[in-house]
Rosetta silent file (secondary structure, phi, psi, omega in degrees, C-alpha in Angstrom):
SEQUENCE: XXXXXXXXXXXXXXXXXXXXXXXXXXXXXXXXXXXXXXXXXXXXXXXXXXXXXXXXXXXXXXXXXXXXXXXXXXXXXXXXXXXXXXXXXXXXXXXXXXXXXXXXXXXXXXXXXXXXXXXXXXXXXXXXXXXXXXXXXXXXXXXXXXXXXXXXXXXXXXXXXXXXXXXXXXXXXXXXXXXXXXXXXXXXXXXXXXXXXX
SCORE:     score description
SCORE:     0.000 S_00000001
   1 L     0.000  -36.183 -175.984  -64.991  -14.361   13.654 S_00000001
   2 H   -63.472  -30.730  176.996  -68.099  -14.002   11.509 S_00000001
   3 H   -65.070  -36.291  177.806  -67.101  -17.036    9.427 S_00000001
   4 H   -66.842  -44.774 -178.624  -67.024  -19.093   12.648 S_00000001
   5 H   -58.933  -37.090 -176.686  -70.440  -17.762   13.706 S_00000001
   6 L   -72.273   -7.989  172.344  -71.934  -18.784   10.378 S_00000001
   7 L   -74.853  -20.923 -176.647  -71.004  -22.406   11.122 S_00000001
   8 L   -89.851  140.778 -177.231  -73.645  -22.372   13.859 S_00000001
   9 L   -61.259  -20.080  178.380  -77.328  -22.931   12.958 S_00000001
  10 L   -67.405  -28.152 -176.589  -78.294  -19.792   14.889 S_00000001
  11 L  -123.210   -4.824 -174.492  -76.481  -17.608   12.328 S_00000001
  12 L   -57.492  134.618  175.264  -75.933  -19.880    9.295 S_00000001
  13 L    83.376   -1.737  179.218  -76.880  -18.310    5.963 S_00000001
  14 L   -77.558  144.316  173.262  -77.238  -14.746    7.304 S_00000001
  15 L   -81.679  176.704 -174.257  -75.819  -11.881    5.284 S_00000001
  16 H   -60.312  -41.507 -178.372  -73.562   -9.277    6.948 S_00000001
  17 H   -66.285  -44.088 -179.808  -76.412   -6.887    7.798 S_00000001
  18 H   -64.099  -40.396 -179.689  -78.575   -9.660    9.292 S_00000001
  19 H   -65.534  -42.967  178.158  -75.648  -11.000   11.298 S_00000001
  20 H   -61.627  -41.210  178.537  -74.805   -7.557   12.702 S_00000001
  21 H   -65.371  -40.155  179.653  -78.459   -7.039   13.674 S_00000001
  22 H   -64.520  -43.657 -179.037  -78.587  -10.484   15.302 S_00000001
  23 H   -64.923  -38.198  179.091  -75.413   -9.889   17.325 S_00000001
  24 H   -67.594  -42.259 -179.713  -76.717   -6.522   18.530 S_00000001
  25 H   -64.087  -38.036 -177.346  -80.080   -8.013   19.511 S_00000001
  26 L   -86.054    1.049  174.528  -78.431  -10.854   21.407 S_00000001
  27 L    49.430   54.539 -173.916  -76.105   -8.449   23.279 S_00000001
  28 L   -73.863  148.734  177.075  -73.043  -10.661   22.671 S_00000001
  29 E  -135.224  128.388 -178.583  -69.826  -10.376   24.711 S_00000001
  30 E   -97.647  133.481 -178.780  -66.517  -11.959   23.704 S_00000001
  31 E  -135.930  137.033  175.608  -64.189  -13.365   26.391 S_00000001
  32 E   -98.062  139.607  179.492  -60.784  -15.089   26.147 S_00000001
  33 E  -129.306  138.746  173.402  -59.892  -17.918   28.548 S_00000001
  34 L   -78.214  164.953  177.703  -56.560  -19.665   29.191 S_00000001
  35 L   -52.804  136.586  178.334  -56.322  -23.461   29.258 S_00000001
  36 L    73.035    5.073  178.565  -58.151  -25.059   32.230 S_00000001
  37 L   -69.716  145.160  175.126  -59.969  -21.819   33.133 S_00000001
  38 E   -82.464  129.995  175.341  -63.466  -22.156   34.592 S_00000001
  39 E   -94.660  -33.794  177.234  -66.200  -20.576   32.468 S_00000001
  40 E  -160.424  143.321 -178.287  -68.981  -21.550   34.901 S_00000001
  41 L  -110.306  148.776  175.302  -69.122  -23.656   38.060 S_00000001
  42 L   -57.246  140.179 -179.801  -71.762  -26.095   39.269 S_00000001
  43 L    95.071   -5.420  178.708  -74.114  -24.430   41.735 S_00000001
  44 L  -107.388  159.521  172.943  -74.101  -21.072   39.953 S_00000001
  45 L   -78.997  160.130  176.913  -76.694  -19.586   37.568 S_00000001
  46 L  -125.488  103.929 -174.114  -75.864  -19.277   33.864 S_00000001
  47 L   -85.569  -19.413  177.119  -77.289  -16.041   32.496 S_00000001
  48 E  -131.905  150.482  171.591  -75.804  -16.367   29.006 S_00000001
  49 E   -99.343  160.557 -172.077  -75.070  -19.329   26.786 S_00000001
  50 E  -113.403  151.638  172.011  -71.774  -19.630   24.937 S_00000001
  51 E  -124.167  125.355 -177.483  -70.577  -20.071   21.380 S_00000001
  52 E   -76.412  115.573  177.838  -67.009  -21.305   20.908 S_00000001
  53 E   -84.489  -42.118  175.347  -65.097  -18.920   18.625 S_00000001
  54 E  -153.291  155.803 -179.533  -61.799  -20.783   19.012 S_00000001
  55 L    91.045 -156.552 -176.704  -60.426  -23.558   21.204 S_00000001
  56 E  -143.870  134.086  178.862  -62.367  -26.265   23.022 S_00000001
  57 E  -114.223  138.342  176.248  -64.871  -26.167   25.855 S_00000001
  58 E  -118.105  136.793  176.496  -65.741  -29.127   28.072 S_00000001
  59 E  -110.753  124.839 -175.815  -68.949  -29.584   30.058 S_00000001
  60 E  -141.669  166.510  172.255  -68.672  -32.031   32.968 S_00000001
  61 E  -145.189  161.906  176.677  -70.223  -33.031   36.271 S_00000001
  62 E   -97.494  129.372  178.965  -69.163  -35.040   39.287 S_00000001
  63 L   -75.084 -176.063 -174.854  -71.010  -38.294   39.934 S_00000001
  64 L   -61.760  -23.573  178.361  -72.119  -39.463   43.383 S_00000001
  65 L   -92.632    2.155 -179.906  -68.611  -40.767   44.102 S_00000001
  66 L    85.971    8.832  179.140  -66.990  -37.473   43.100 S_00000001
  67 L   -84.031  136.173  179.275  -65.652  -38.776   39.778 S_00000001
  68 E   -73.334  137.527  175.940  -65.662  -36.321   36.871 S_00000001
  69 E  -127.142  122.566  179.524  -67.840  -37.299   33.888 S_00000001
  70 E   -81.748  121.222  179.214  -67.519  -35.352   30.612 S_00000001
  71 E   -88.403  -37.212 -178.477  -70.937  -34.608   29.169 S_00000001
  72 E  -157.686  149.895  173.680  -69.857  -32.709   26.075 S_00000001
  73 E  -125.819  118.977 -173.428  -66.805  -31.343   24.269 S_00000001
  74 E  -114.373  137.988  177.653  -67.458  -28.363   22.026 S_00000001
  75 E  -117.285 -175.463 -170.143  -65.225  -26.864   19.345 S_00000001
  76 L   -54.706  134.266 -179.109  -65.413  -23.739   17.188 S_00000001
  77 L    91.331   -8.289 -179.139  -68.890  -22.833   15.983 S_00000001
  78 L   -99.518  155.337 -176.808  -70.643  -24.927   18.602 S_00000001
  79 E  -114.452  161.880  178.922  -72.768  -23.684   21.493 S_00000001
  80 E  -148.583  153.298  175.079  -73.233  -24.793   25.091 S_00000001
  81 L    78.775   11.655 -175.286  -75.515  -24.022   28.043 S_00000001
  82 H   -61.857  -49.919 -177.072  -78.539  -23.052   25.937 S_00000001
  83 H   -65.057  -43.759  179.886  -81.149  -25.061   27.853 S_00000001
  84 H   -61.790  -40.487  179.912  -79.790  -24.154   31.288 S_00000001
  85 H   -69.109  -46.108 -176.978  -79.727  -20.491   30.321 S_00000001
  86 H   -63.217  -41.558 -178.544  -83.174  -20.481   28.712 S_00000001
  87 H   -77.640  -12.519 -178.911  -84.772  -22.212   31.704 S_00000001
  88 L    65.311   37.618 -179.685  -83.022  -19.898   34.156 S_00000001
  89 L   -58.404  121.159 -175.471  -81.756  -22.787   36.277 S_00000001
  90 L   -69.134  -27.646  178.185  -80.600  -21.122   39.532 S_00000001
  91 L  -135.661  100.669 -177.082  -77.866  -23.680   40.228 S_00000001
  92 L   -68.012  145.611 -175.762  -76.481  -25.411   37.159 S_00000001
  93 L   -88.391    4.539 -173.993  -75.491  -29.058   37.697 S_00000001
  94 L  -125.485  162.014  171.300  -72.382  -28.913   35.495 S_00000001
  95 E  -110.939  136.881 -178.574  -68.952  -27.289   35.353 S_00000001
  96 E  -118.217  127.356 -175.408  -67.850  -25.626   32.123 S_00000001
  97 E  -141.132  163.132  178.044  -64.150  -25.173   31.445 S_00000001
  98 E   -89.508  119.557  178.994  -61.622  -24.372   28.724 S_00000001
  99 L   -74.649  -33.619  174.114  -59.777  -27.508   27.598 S_00000001
 100 L  -136.111  179.340  173.170  -57.232  -25.365   25.721 S_00000001
 101 L   -53.965  128.216 -167.669  -56.855  -21.596   25.256 S_00000001
 102 E  -140.579  143.605  171.466  -60.363  -20.639   24.208 S_00000001
 103 E  -115.645  131.055 -177.390  -62.436  -17.679   23.055 S_00000001
 104 E  -123.254  139.127  171.968  -66.163  -17.673   23.783 S_00000001
 105 E  -100.319  112.965  179.937  -68.953  -15.422   22.566 S_00000001
 106 E   -87.475  129.639 -171.128  -71.485  -15.138   25.412 S_00000001
 107 E  -119.157  129.854  178.181  -75.057  -14.686   24.111 S_00000001
 108 E   -89.579  131.544  178.371  -78.021  -13.289   26.032 S_00000001
 109 L   -89.488    5.114 -173.588  -81.401  -14.962   25.424 S_00000001
 110 H   -56.540  -45.982 -178.218  -83.401  -12.015   26.841 S_00000001
 111 H   -63.329  -34.147  179.491  -84.502  -10.661   23.471 S_00000001
 112 H   -69.565  -38.742  179.679  -85.615  -14.152   22.417 S_00000001
 113 H   -70.277  -35.711 -176.456  -87.640  -14.594   25.635 S_00000001
 114 H   -75.631  -12.341  176.766  -89.275  -11.196   25.413 S_00000001
 115 L    65.875   45.112  178.828  -90.630  -11.987   21.951 S_00000001
 116 L   -58.312  150.622 -169.574  -89.561   -8.764   20.280 S_00000001
 117 L   -86.281   -1.671 -176.413  -91.500   -8.035   17.119 S_00000001
 118 L   -71.927  158.805  178.976  -88.737   -7.470   14.577 S_00000001
 119 H   -60.406  -41.725 -178.047  -88.170   -9.854   11.666 S_00000001
 120 H   -67.957  -33.970  177.785  -84.682  -10.734   12.892 S_00000001
 121 H   -65.136  -44.263  177.586  -86.034  -11.477   16.378 S_00000001
 122 H   -62.617  -41.853  179.388  -88.638  -13.893   14.972 S_00000001
 123 H   -62.031  -43.060  179.978  -86.009  -15.536   12.789 S_00000001
 124 H   -67.414  -37.348  177.453  -83.679  -15.997   15.774 S_00000001
 125 H   -61.400  -43.808  177.039  -86.470  -17.447   17.896 S_00000001
 126 H   -63.406  -44.130 -179.288  -87.186  -20.052   15.229 S_00000001
 127 H   -65.917  -38.051 -179.727  -83.501  -20.859   14.805 S_00000001
 128 H   -64.899  -43.343  178.425  -82.980  -21.122   18.564 S_00000001
 129 H   -61.662  -41.725  178.992  -85.889  -23.584   18.888 S_00000001
 130 H   -65.493  -39.282 -179.528  -84.483  -25.695   16.060 S_00000001
 131 H   -63.752  -41.384  178.195  -81.017  -25.600   17.643 S_00000001
 132 H   -63.180  -41.131  178.348  -82.401  -26.860   20.954 S_00000001
 133 H   -63.880  -40.958  179.178  -84.194  -29.707   19.142 S_00000001
 134 H   -66.075  -36.489  177.684  -80.986  -30.665   17.321 S_00000001
 135 H   -64.043  -39.017  179.303  -79.064  -30.684   20.625 S_00000001
 136 H   -62.877  -43.636  178.266  -81.628  -33.064   22.070 S_00000001
 137 H   -64.081  -36.277 -178.531  -81.202  -35.419   19.139 S_00000001
 138 H   -66.805  -26.253  177.862  -77.403  -35.194   19.481 S_00000001
 139 H   -62.765  -21.448  177.000  -77.630  -36.456   23.045 S_00000001
 140 H   -59.752  -35.135  177.942  -78.671  -39.763   21.491 S_00000001
 141 H   -59.616  -43.475 -179.646  -75.042  -40.222   20.373 S_00000001
 142 H   -66.784  -40.140  179.750  -73.859  -40.055   23.965 S_00000001
 143 H   -62.278  -40.001  178.711  -76.560  -42.445   25.131 S_00000001
 144 H   -60.700  -40.766  179.293  -75.474  -44.949   22.468 S_00000001
 145 H   -65.640  -51.869 -174.217  -71.886  -44.852   23.772 S_00000001
 146 H   -66.618  -23.309 -178.347  -72.776  -45.148   27.454 S_00000001
 147 H   -82.307  -11.594  179.892  -75.225  -47.997   26.823 S_00000001
 148 L   -70.929  136.218 -173.892  -72.564  -50.247   25.281 S_00000001
 149 L   -78.404  -23.206 -177.334  -71.546  -52.996   27.746 S_00000001
 150 L  -118.006  158.619  178.749  -67.851  -53.289   26.850 S_00000001
 151 H   -61.912  -42.661 -179.094  -65.017  -50.785   26.460 S_00000001
 152 H   -59.780  -42.557 -179.837  -64.318  -51.981   22.917 S_00000001
 153 H   -66.764  -36.559  176.331  -67.920  -51.394   21.886 S_00000001
 154 H   -62.425  -45.693  179.695  -67.838  -47.927   23.444 S_00000001
 155 H   -61.477  -47.581 -177.926  -64.652  -47.082   21.504 S_00000001
 156 H   -63.107  -41.318  177.830  -65.992  -48.430   18.213 S_00000001
 157 H   -63.185  -45.394  179.247  -69.274  -46.526   18.633 S_00000001
 158 H   -59.637  -49.392 -179.420  -67.417  -43.336   19.506 S_00000001
 159 H   -65.922  -36.005  177.332  -65.045  -43.599   16.530 S_00000001
 160 H   -62.811  -42.080  178.358  -67.893  -44.491   14.188 S_00000001
 161 H   -60.937  -45.127  179.981  -69.795  -41.381   15.240 S_00000001
 162 H   -67.272  -36.895  177.913  -66.801  -39.125   14.561 S_00000001
 163 H   -64.134  -42.310  179.532  -66.147  -40.826   11.227 S_00000001
 164 H   -64.465  -40.745 -179.395  -69.768  -40.307   10.180 S_00000001
 165 H   -64.170  -40.340 -175.751  -69.681  -36.637   11.213 S_00000001
 166 H   -83.215  -17.538 -178.102  -66.483  -35.948    9.279 S_00000001
 167 L    71.011   24.322 -177.719  -67.547  -38.044    6.279 S_00000001
 168 L  -151.551  158.789  174.538  -64.119  -39.698    6.293 S_00000001
 169 L   -85.896   -4.896  175.590  -62.184  -42.511    7.877 S_00000001
 170 L  -112.996  121.852 -176.592  -59.467  -39.976    8.758 S_00000001
 171 L  -160.115  166.009  176.765  -60.463  -37.446   11.450 S_00000001
 172 L  -112.851  150.001  176.190  -59.333  -35.797   14.675 S_00000001
 173 L  -120.438  145.217 -175.123  -61.034  -35.972   18.081 S_00000001
 174 L   -85.533   47.059 -178.160  -60.836  -33.213   20.745 S_00000001
 175 L  -136.879  146.138  162.123  -59.622  -35.548   23.529 S_00000001
 176 L   -94.601 -177.964 -174.756  -56.403  -36.744   25.068 S_00000001
 177 H   -63.418  -38.986 -178.742  -56.415  -40.257   26.594 S_00000001
 178 H   -66.058  -46.096  179.999  -57.487  -39.101   30.017 S_00000001
 179 H   -72.010  -28.360  174.682  -60.439  -37.029   28.831 S_00000001
 180 H   -63.912  -42.481  177.679  -61.464  -39.742   26.374 S_00000001
 181 H   -60.202  -42.305  178.916  -61.685  -42.154   29.292 S_00000001
 182 H   -65.125  -40.019 -179.294  -63.880  -39.670   31.183 S_00000001
 183 H   -65.403  -40.833 -178.923  -66.086  -39.152   28.117 S_00000001
 184 H   -79.615  -13.496 -179.506  -66.541  -42.887   27.576 S_00000001
 185 L    74.391   37.527 -177.910  -67.101  -43.472   31.295 S_00000001
 186 L  -130.994  166.042  176.310  -64.260  -46.005   31.624 S_00000001
 187 L   -70.905  137.600 -176.921  -61.002  -46.430   33.535 S_00000001
 188 H   -61.188  -44.452 -179.240  -58.021  -44.832   31.793 S_00000001
 189 H   -62.325  -41.725  178.742  -55.759  -47.877   32.216 S_00000001
 190 H   -65.503  -38.033  176.737  -58.475  -50.182   30.900 S_00000001
 191 H   -63.018  -45.592  179.434  -58.990  -47.845   27.931 S_00000001
 192 H   -58.657  -42.346  179.402  -55.254  -47.849   27.186 S_00000001
 193 H   -63.433  -43.657 -177.804  -55.150  -51.657   27.268 S_00000001
 194 H   -67.348  -39.246  177.870  -58.122  -51.934   24.952 S_00000001
 195 H   -63.030  -39.236  178.267  -56.722  -49.400   22.494 S_00000001
 196 H   -65.929  -40.174  179.008  -53.441  -51.359   22.443 S_00000001
 197 H   -65.091  -33.431 -177.630  -55.313  -54.621   21.860 S_00000001
 198 L   -77.392    0.000    0.000  -57.236  -53.071   18.984 S_00000001
């Protein structure tokens, strides 16, 4: 598990002693979820943010017409719910679920908020701030997709982003056709037709 944690900027580069101290300070709790299990529901508070140890987590919300819209899909080493947790939002606007069998490490931000004086606490505070900033920049990828006027442009933008991230023209995406349609904000049948045409 520690190798997975070190993929995340909150723990990257820490030695074993630093990582153990960080995990103790953040009061982490590991939970296993079966496929389709709810991790958190819209309208509830989120007291801890999560780090995906294995599997895939999806963050979604229902639009004004009741249609599900996928906001993010997270895989091992990635975190979710940081901003909602940090701000103490009493009723989160999203639903968080396990797309496949998933293990999550739930992390408490209390020690970061209280400003504890230890070296590891200061280091984690700096890393957490940087992580939030990186998440904000990453939202730009989603905006680029949603702003494209045609389905083909949305698909090309999406695939280009994954290709750039992997550094290769061969890569995997954590979606089936239905969830890809939700992520791109398009009709599944229309997506299938466009993929066939391409």
